[in-house]
XYZ file of C-alpha atoms in Angstrom:
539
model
C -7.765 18.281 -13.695
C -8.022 16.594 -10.368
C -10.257 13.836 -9.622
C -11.703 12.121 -6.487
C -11.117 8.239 -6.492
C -14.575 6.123 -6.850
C -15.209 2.094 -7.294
C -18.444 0.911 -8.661
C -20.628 -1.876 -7.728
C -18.556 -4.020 -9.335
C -15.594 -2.809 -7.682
C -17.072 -3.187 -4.584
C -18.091 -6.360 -4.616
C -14.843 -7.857 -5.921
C -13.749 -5.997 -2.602
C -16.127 -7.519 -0.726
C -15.238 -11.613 -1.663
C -11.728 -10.592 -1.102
C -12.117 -8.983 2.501
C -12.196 -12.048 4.275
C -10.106 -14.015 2.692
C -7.087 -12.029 1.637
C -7.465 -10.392 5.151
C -6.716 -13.739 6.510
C -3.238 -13.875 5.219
C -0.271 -13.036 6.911
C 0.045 -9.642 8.431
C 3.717 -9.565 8.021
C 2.821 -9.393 4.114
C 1.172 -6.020 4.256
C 3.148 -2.609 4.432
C 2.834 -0.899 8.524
C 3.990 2.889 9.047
C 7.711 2.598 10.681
C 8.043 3.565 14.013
C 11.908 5.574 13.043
C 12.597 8.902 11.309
C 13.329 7.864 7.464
C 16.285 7.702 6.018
C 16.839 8.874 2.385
C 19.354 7.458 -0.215
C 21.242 3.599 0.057
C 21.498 1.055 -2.464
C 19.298 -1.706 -1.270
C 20.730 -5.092 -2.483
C 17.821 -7.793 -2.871
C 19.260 -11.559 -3.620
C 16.940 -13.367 -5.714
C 17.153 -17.051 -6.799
C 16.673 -17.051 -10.675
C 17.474 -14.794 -13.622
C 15.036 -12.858 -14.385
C 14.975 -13.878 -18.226
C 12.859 -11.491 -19.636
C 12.316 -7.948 -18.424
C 9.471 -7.340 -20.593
C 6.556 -6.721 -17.897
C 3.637 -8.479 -20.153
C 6.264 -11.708 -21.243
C 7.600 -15.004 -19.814
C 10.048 -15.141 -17.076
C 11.387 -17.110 -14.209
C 8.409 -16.311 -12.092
C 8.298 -14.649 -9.156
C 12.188 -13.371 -9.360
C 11.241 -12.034 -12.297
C 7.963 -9.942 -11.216
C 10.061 -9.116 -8.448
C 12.001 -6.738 -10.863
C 9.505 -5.711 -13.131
C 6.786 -4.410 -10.463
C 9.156 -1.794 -10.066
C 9.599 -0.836 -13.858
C 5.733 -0.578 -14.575
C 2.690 0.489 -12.934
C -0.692 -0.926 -13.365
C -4.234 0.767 -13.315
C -5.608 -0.516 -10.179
C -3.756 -1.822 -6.907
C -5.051 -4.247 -5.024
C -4.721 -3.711 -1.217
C -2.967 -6.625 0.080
C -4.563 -5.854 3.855
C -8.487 -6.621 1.900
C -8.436 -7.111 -1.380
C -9.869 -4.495 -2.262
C -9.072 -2.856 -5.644
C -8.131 0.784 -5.818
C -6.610 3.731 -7.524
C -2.971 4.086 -9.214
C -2.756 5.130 -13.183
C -7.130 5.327 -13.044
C -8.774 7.212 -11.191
C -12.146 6.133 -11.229
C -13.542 2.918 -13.266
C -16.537 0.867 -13.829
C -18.351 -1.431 -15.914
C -21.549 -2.256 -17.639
C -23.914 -4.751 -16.283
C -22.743 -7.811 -17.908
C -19.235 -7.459 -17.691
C -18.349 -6.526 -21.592
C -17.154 -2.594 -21.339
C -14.653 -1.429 -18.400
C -14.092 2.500 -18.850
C -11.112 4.023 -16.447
C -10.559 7.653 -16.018
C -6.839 7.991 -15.793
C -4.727 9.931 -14.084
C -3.437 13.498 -15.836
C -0.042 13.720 -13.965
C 1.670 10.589 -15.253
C 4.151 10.163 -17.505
C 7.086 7.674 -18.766
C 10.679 7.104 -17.664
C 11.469 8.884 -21.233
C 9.490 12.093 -20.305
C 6.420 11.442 -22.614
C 3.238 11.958 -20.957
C 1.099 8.847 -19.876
C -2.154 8.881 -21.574
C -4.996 6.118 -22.710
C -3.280 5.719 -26.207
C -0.914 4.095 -24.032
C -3.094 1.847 -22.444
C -5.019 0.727 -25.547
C -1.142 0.243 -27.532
C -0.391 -1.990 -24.213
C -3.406 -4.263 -24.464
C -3.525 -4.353 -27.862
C 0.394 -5.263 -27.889
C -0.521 -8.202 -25.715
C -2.805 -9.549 -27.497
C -0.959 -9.706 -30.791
C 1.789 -11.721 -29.016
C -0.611 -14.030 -27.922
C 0.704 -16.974 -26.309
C 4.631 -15.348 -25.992
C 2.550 -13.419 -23.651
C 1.527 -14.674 -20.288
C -0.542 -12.208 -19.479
C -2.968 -13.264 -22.183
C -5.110 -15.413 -20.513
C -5.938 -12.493 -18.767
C -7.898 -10.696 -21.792
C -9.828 -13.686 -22.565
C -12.632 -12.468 -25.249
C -10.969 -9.188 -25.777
C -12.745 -7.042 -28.673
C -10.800 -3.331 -28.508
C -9.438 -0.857 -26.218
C -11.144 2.526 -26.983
C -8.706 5.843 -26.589
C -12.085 7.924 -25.645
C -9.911 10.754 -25.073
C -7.016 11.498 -23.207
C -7.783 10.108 -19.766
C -10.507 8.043 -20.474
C -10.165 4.456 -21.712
C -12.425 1.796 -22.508
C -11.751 -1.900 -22.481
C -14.159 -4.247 -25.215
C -14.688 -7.582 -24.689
C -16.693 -9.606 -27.048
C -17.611 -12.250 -24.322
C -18.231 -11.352 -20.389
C -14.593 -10.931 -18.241
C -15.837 -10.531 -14.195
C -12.281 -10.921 -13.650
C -10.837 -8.017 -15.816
C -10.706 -5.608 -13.078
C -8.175 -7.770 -10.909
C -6.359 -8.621 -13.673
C -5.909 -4.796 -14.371
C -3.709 -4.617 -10.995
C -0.748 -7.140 -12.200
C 2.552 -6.197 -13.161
C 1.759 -8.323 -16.692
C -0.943 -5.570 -17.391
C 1.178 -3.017 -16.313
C 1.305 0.170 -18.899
C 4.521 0.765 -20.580
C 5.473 3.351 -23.079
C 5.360 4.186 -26.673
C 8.781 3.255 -27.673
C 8.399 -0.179 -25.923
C 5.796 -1.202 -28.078
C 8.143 0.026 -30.988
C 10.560 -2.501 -29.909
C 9.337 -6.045 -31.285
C 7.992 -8.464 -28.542
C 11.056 -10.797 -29.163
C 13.877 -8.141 -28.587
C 12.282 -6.594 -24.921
C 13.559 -9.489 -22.945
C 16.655 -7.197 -21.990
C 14.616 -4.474 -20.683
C 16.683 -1.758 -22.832
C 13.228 -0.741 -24.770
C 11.434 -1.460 -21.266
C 9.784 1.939 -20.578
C 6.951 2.538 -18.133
C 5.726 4.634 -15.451
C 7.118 3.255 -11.957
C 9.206 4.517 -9.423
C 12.507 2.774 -10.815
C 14.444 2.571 -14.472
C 16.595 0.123 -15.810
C 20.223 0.983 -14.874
C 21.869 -2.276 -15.543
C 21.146 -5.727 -16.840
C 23.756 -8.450 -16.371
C 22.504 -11.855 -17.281
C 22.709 -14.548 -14.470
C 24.469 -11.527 -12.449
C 22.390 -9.148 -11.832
C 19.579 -6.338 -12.240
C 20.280 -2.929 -11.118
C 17.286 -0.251 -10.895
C 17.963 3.486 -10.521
C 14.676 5.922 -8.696
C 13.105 8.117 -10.562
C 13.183 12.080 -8.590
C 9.772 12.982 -10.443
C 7.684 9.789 -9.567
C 4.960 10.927 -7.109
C 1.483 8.528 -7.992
C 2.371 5.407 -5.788
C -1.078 4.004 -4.343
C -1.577 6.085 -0.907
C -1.924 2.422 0.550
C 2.047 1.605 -0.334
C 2.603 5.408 2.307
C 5.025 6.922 -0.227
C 3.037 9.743 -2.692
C 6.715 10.770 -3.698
C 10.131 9.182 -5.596
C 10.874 6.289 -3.956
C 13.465 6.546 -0.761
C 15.957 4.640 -2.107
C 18.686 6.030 -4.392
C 18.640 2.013 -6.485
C 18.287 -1.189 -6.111
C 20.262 -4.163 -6.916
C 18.843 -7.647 -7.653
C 21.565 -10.009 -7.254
C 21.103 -13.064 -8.774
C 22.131 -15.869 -5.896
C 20.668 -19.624 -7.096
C 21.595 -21.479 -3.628
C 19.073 -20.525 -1.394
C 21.753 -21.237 1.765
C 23.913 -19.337 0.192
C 21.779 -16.506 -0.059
C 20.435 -16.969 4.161
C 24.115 -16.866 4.720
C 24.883 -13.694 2.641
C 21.924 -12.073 4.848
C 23.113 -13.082 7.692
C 26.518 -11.754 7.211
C 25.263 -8.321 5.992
C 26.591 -8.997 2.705
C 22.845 -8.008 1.210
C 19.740 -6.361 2.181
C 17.239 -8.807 1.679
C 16.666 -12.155 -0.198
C 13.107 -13.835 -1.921
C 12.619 -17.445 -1.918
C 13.815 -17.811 1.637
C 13.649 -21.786 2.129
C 11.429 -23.059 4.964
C 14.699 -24.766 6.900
C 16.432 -21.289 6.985
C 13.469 -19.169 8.780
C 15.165 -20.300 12.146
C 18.353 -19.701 11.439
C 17.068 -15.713 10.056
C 14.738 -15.258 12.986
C 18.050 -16.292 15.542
C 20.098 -13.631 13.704
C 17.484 -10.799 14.986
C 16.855 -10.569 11.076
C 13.356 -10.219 9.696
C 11.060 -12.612 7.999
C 8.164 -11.191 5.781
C 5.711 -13.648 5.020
C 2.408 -14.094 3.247
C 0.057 -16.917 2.146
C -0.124 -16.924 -2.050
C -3.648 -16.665 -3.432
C -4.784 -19.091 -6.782
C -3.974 -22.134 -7.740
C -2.770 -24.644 -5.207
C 0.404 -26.702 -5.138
C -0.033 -30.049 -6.422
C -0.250 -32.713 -9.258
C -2.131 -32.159 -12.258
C -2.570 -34.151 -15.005
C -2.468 -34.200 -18.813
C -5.364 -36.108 -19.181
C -4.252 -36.510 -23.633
C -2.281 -39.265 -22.547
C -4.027 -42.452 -22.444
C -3.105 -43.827 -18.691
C -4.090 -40.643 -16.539
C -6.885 -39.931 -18.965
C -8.511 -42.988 -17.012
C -10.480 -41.161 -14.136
C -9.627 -44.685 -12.109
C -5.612 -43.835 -12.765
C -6.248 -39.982 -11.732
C -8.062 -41.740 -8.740
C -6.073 -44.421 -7.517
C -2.905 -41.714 -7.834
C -5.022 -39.444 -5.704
C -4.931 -41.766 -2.459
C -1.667 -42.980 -2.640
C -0.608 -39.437 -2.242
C -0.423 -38.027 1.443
C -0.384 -34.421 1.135
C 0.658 -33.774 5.182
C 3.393 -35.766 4.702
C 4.766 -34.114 1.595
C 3.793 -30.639 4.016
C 5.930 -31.782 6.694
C 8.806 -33.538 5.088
C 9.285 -30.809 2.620
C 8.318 -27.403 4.605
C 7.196 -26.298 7.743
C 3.576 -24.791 9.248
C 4.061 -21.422 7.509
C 2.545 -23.424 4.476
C -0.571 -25.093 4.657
C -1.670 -28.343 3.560
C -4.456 -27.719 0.322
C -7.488 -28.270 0.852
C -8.461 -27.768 -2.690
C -8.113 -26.363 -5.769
C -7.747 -22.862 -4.596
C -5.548 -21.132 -1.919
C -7.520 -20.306 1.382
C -6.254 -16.941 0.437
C -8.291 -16.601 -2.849
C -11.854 -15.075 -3.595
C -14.289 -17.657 -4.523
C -12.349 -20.248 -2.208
C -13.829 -23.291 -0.362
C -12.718 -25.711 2.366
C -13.128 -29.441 0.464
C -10.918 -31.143 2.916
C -11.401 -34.768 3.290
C -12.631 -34.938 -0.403
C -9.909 -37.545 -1.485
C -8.244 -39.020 1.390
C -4.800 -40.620 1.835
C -5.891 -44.258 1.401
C -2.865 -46.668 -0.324
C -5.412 -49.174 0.014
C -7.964 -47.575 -1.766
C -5.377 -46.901 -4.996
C -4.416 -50.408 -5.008
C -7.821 -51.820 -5.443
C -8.453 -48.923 -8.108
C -5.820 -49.925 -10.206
C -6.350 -53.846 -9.709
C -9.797 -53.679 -10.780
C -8.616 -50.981 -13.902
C -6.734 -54.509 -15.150
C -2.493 -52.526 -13.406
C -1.330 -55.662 -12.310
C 2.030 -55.629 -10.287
C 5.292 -57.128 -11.646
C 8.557 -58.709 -10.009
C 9.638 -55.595 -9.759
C 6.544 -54.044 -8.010
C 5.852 -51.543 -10.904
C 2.318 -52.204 -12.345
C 1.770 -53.054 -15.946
C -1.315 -53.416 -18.261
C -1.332 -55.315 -21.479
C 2.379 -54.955 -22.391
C 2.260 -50.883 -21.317
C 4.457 -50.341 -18.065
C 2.627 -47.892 -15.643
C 5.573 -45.356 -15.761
C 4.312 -41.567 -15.656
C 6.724 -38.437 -16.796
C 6.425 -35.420 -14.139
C 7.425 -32.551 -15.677
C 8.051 -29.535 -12.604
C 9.886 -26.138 -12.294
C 13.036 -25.930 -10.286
C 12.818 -22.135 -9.186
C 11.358 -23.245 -5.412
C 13.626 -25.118 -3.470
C 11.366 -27.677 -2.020
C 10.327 -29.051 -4.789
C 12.762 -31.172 -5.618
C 12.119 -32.811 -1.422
C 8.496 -32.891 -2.163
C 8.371 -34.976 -5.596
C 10.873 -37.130 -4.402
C 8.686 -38.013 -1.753
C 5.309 -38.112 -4.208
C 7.875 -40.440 -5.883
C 8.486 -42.835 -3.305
C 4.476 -42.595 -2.155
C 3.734 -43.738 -5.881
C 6.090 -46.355 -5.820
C 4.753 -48.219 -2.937
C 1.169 -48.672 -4.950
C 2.637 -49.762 -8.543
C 3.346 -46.693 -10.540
C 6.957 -45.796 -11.466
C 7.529 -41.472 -11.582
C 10.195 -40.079 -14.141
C 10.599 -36.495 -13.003
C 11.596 -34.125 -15.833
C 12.992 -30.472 -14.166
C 13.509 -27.205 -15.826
C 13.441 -23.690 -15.898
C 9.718 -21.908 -16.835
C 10.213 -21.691 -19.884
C 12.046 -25.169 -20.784
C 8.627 -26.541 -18.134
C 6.348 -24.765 -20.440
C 8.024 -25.826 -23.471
C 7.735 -29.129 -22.312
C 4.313 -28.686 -21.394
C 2.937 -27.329 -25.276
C 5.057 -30.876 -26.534
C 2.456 -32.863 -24.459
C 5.654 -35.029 -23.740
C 4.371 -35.783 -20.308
C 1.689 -37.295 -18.048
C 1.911 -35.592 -15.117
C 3.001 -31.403 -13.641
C 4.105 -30.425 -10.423
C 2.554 -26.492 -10.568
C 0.810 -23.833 -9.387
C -0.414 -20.905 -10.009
C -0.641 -17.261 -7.937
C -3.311 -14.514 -8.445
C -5.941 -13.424 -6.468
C -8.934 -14.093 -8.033
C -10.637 -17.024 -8.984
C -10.336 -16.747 -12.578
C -7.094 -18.687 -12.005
C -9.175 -21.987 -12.133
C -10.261 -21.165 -16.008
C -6.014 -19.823 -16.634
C -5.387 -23.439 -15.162
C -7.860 -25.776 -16.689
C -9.920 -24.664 -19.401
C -9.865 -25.616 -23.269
C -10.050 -22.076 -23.981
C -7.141 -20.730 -22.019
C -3.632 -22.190 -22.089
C -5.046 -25.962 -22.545
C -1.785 -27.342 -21.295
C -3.639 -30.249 -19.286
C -6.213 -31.008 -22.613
C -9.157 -31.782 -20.380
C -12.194 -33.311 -21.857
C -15.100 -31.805 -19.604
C -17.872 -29.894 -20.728
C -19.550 -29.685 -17.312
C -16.122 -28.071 -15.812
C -15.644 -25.609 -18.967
C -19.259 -24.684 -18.102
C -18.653 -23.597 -15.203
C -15.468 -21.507 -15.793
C -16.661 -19.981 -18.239
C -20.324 -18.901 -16.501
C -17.938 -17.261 -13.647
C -16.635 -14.865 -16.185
C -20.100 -13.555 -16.773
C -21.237 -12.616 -13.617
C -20.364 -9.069 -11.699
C -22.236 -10.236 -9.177
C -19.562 -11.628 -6.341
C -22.068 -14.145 -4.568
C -23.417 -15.661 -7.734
C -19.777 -15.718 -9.261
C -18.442 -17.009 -5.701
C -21.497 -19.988 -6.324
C -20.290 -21.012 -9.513
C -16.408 -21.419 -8.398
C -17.517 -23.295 -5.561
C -18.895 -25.837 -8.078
C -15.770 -25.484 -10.300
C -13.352 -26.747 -7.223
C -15.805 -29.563 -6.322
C -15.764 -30.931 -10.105
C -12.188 -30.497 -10.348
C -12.162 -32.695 -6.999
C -14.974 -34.676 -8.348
C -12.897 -35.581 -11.462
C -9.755 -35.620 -10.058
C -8.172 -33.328 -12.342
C -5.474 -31.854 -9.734
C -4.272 -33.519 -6.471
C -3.838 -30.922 -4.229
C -1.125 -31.113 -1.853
C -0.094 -27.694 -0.144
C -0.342 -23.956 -0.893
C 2.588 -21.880 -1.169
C 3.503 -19.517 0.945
C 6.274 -16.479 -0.554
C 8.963 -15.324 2.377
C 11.384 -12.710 2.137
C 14.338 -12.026 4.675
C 15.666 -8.577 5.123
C 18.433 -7.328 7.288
C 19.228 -4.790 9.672
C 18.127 -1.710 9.104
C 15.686 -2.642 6.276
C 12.183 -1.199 6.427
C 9.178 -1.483 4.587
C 9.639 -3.843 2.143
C 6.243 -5.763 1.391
C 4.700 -8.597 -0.289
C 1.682 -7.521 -2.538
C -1.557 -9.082 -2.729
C -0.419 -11.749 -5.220
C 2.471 -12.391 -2.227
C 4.489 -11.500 -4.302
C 7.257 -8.362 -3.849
C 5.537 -4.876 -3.863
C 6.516 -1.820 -5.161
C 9.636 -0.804 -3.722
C 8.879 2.806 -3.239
C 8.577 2.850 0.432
C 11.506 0.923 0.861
C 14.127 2.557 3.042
C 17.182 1.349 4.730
C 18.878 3.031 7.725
C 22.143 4.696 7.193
C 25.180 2.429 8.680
């Protein structure tokens, strides 16, 4: 049967936080109707920076390169709008939730079904959820069913989603590719042996053709997908015949394989080669990230930064603008917090810490740091030498903590930095064998503060603060946006408060696409949308 789309108050006012915030983000991030007749067919080639490591849409990847591929594998049940945040329609229909935040019930589409033929129904959805949360932390979209009871099968197209303990942020969650609903004989396949995507089955526009590690990823459109989101323009099978993700690790290697119409399109386009894309009469896509903010956290187990005088004294010797403009260019801004200016819940605390070398040398001569012949500080025997453990999938990074290094330096405290792939950084990470992360985090909901700092969710930085768990934990309670967009507003000024991150700039995702290329959008995560209203001109 046939059913007319409908949000609840709930719904509604998640929309509502998100309107002006994710509205303010680039427009070149959200899909526009294109202005030629279009074309059908083509192999669009897409250079991406990383293996994708695991195809599995619900495990742990390279990142973005990796979501990249799987948004186009899996569908989820909502879609947020990247134009305003607002969540609507894709698999459900229709959804709401009681009043405090425990029971989510979705009326799902009838029409669906798998890559393998079998028809999408909420068995499938329950299976999914409940798949996730048996893999627990091999997961990483776990933290994302925080307090999860049981997924009730109702009947057929009608699902509802237990949680023992409030989750305000469930229905936002519900729109990311790690939620995303795959099939029967996925979940068949253990939750080690998926990473290929061979037993990856699910209901979006593309299927897994070809999986070449370090190579390449090749995707093949499915002629009977017609239940894209009416905002991505495309209610059929997607235009293009396949696409290929090439796997390309030097990112001016992969400007110059755009500019010489070698590929379609590339991700991760470095801030230094916008210019040189823009001067080709190429196109730049662009889009602010929601979440957590670029910057350095610390794991505050470890004796020297679990000294709020350390975390404070590192704080001013730190000039984020610097790091900004050394590093990248104006398309990202400088943090002014925890949180992305793009996130619900966000606030401006600019001017909270201050870039004051000064400042971080007193702090650490009065916390007994005393500077040696070499200029590195030293306290009772212990040198004040700090391991920075960081990712090495975004090119800048390596500029940016060279530069934190150096800024350190100059007040006393000698930086080891410790580089690796996402899983070797989160590997590293669960060891504890470090003091301080380079990191961030993208989603678009505030939630991403409790994913990043509480005891109760991934617990990677081991904070000790009841007054901060508090907090991130009330959030989840309360449906209503205000009063949850009051409480995260106090969760960013404790984090400041405490010094528990020092925020230095938010990232901003860029794609490049070449001549000829239409259509192909960042999501509201800014990260690569569905692909299904991708088209590419015939040569």
């Amino acid at each position: 049967m046939s059913r007319t789309p409908r949000s609840t108050a709930l719904a509604a006012l998640i929309a509502a936080s998100s309107l002006a915030l994710v509205g303010c983000a680039g427009a070149t991030g959200a899909a526009a109707p294109s202005e030629t007749e279009i074309a059908e067919g083509g192999d669009l080639v897409f250079a991406i920076g990383n293996d994708p490591i695991s195809l599995n849409p619900s495990g742990t990847g390279s990142g973005n390169d990796t979501l990249y591929v799987t948004r186009q594998l899996v569908d989820s049940l909502l879609y947020q709008d990247p134009a305003n945040g607002r969540l609507e329609p894709w698999l459900a229909t229709e959804w709401s939730s009681n009043a405090d935040a425990t029971v989510f019930s979705f009326e799902l589409r009838d029409d669906v079904t798998f890559s393998d033929g079998t028809p999408f129904t909420s068995a499938e959805v329950k299976a999914t959820f409940d798949d996730i949360v048996a893999a627990g932390a091999e997961s990483s979209a776990i933290t994302a069913l925080v307090g999860y009871d049981e997924t009730v099968a109702v009947d057929d197209d009608t699902v509802e989603v237990h949680f023992s303990t409030p989750n305000a942020a469930f229905p936002s969650s519900a729109a990311t590719v790690g939620l995303g609903i795959v099939g029967a004989a996925t979940l068949d396949t253990p939750y080690a042996e998926r990473a290929d995507g061979a037993a990856v089955i699910g209901t979006g526009p593309f299927t897994l053709a070809e999986y070449t590690k370090d190579v390449q990823t090749v995707l093949e459109r499915r002629d009977d997908y017609a239940w894209a989101p009416s905002q991505l323009g495309n209610d059929g099978a997607a235009h293009l015949d396949s696409v290929t993700f090439q796997v390309v690790p030097e990112a001016g290697v992969r400007t110059g394989s755009l500019t010489s119409g070698q590929v379609d399109a590339i991700g991760g386009v470095q801030p230094i080669d916008v210019e040189t894309i823009e001067a080709s009469g190429l196109g730049i896509v662009s889009r602010a990230n929601p979440g957590a903010t670029f910057g350095v956290y610390f794991n505050e187990a470890r004796p020297i930064v679990g000294d709020l005088d350390v975390r404070e004294a590192i704080a001013h010797a730190i000039d984020p603008k610097e790091v900004r403009d050394t590093a990248l260019n104006d398309l990202f801004a400088v943090a002014t917090g925890p949180l992305a200016a793009t996130t619900p819940g966000y606030v401006d605390l600019s001017g909270s810490i201050g870039f004051d070398p000064e400042a971080s040398a007193t702090l650490l001569d009065d916390a007994g740091w005393k500077e040696g012949a070499d200029g590195i500080r030293a306290k009772d025997g212990t040198r004040l030498s700090l391991r920075l453990a960081w990712i090495t999938n975004f090119g800048p990074n390596q500029t940016s903590l060279e530069l934190i290094q150096q800024q350190l330096k100059a007040v006393g405290i000698e930086v080891e930095l410790v580089g690796g792939s996402v899983p070797e950084f989160l590997k590293l990470q669960e060891s504890g064998d470090f003091d301080l992360s380079w990191q961030n985090l993208s989603r678009a909901d505030g939630d991403v503060l409790r994913v990043t700092y509480s005891s109760t969710a991934t617990d990677r930085l081991h904070l000790d603060d009841p007054e901060l768990e508090a907090l991130l934990q009330e959030q989840l309670t309360l449906p209503d946006v205000d009063a949850r967009d009051a409480v995260l507003a106090d969760a960013q000024e404790r984090i400041l408060s405490q010094f528990h991150e020092v925020p230095v700039h938010e990232l901003t995702s860029i794609l490049g696409t070449g001549t000829g290329v239409h259509d192909v959008t960042l999501g509201a995560d800014s990260r690569l949308d569905s692909l299904v209203a991708a088209w590419k001109a015939a040569e």
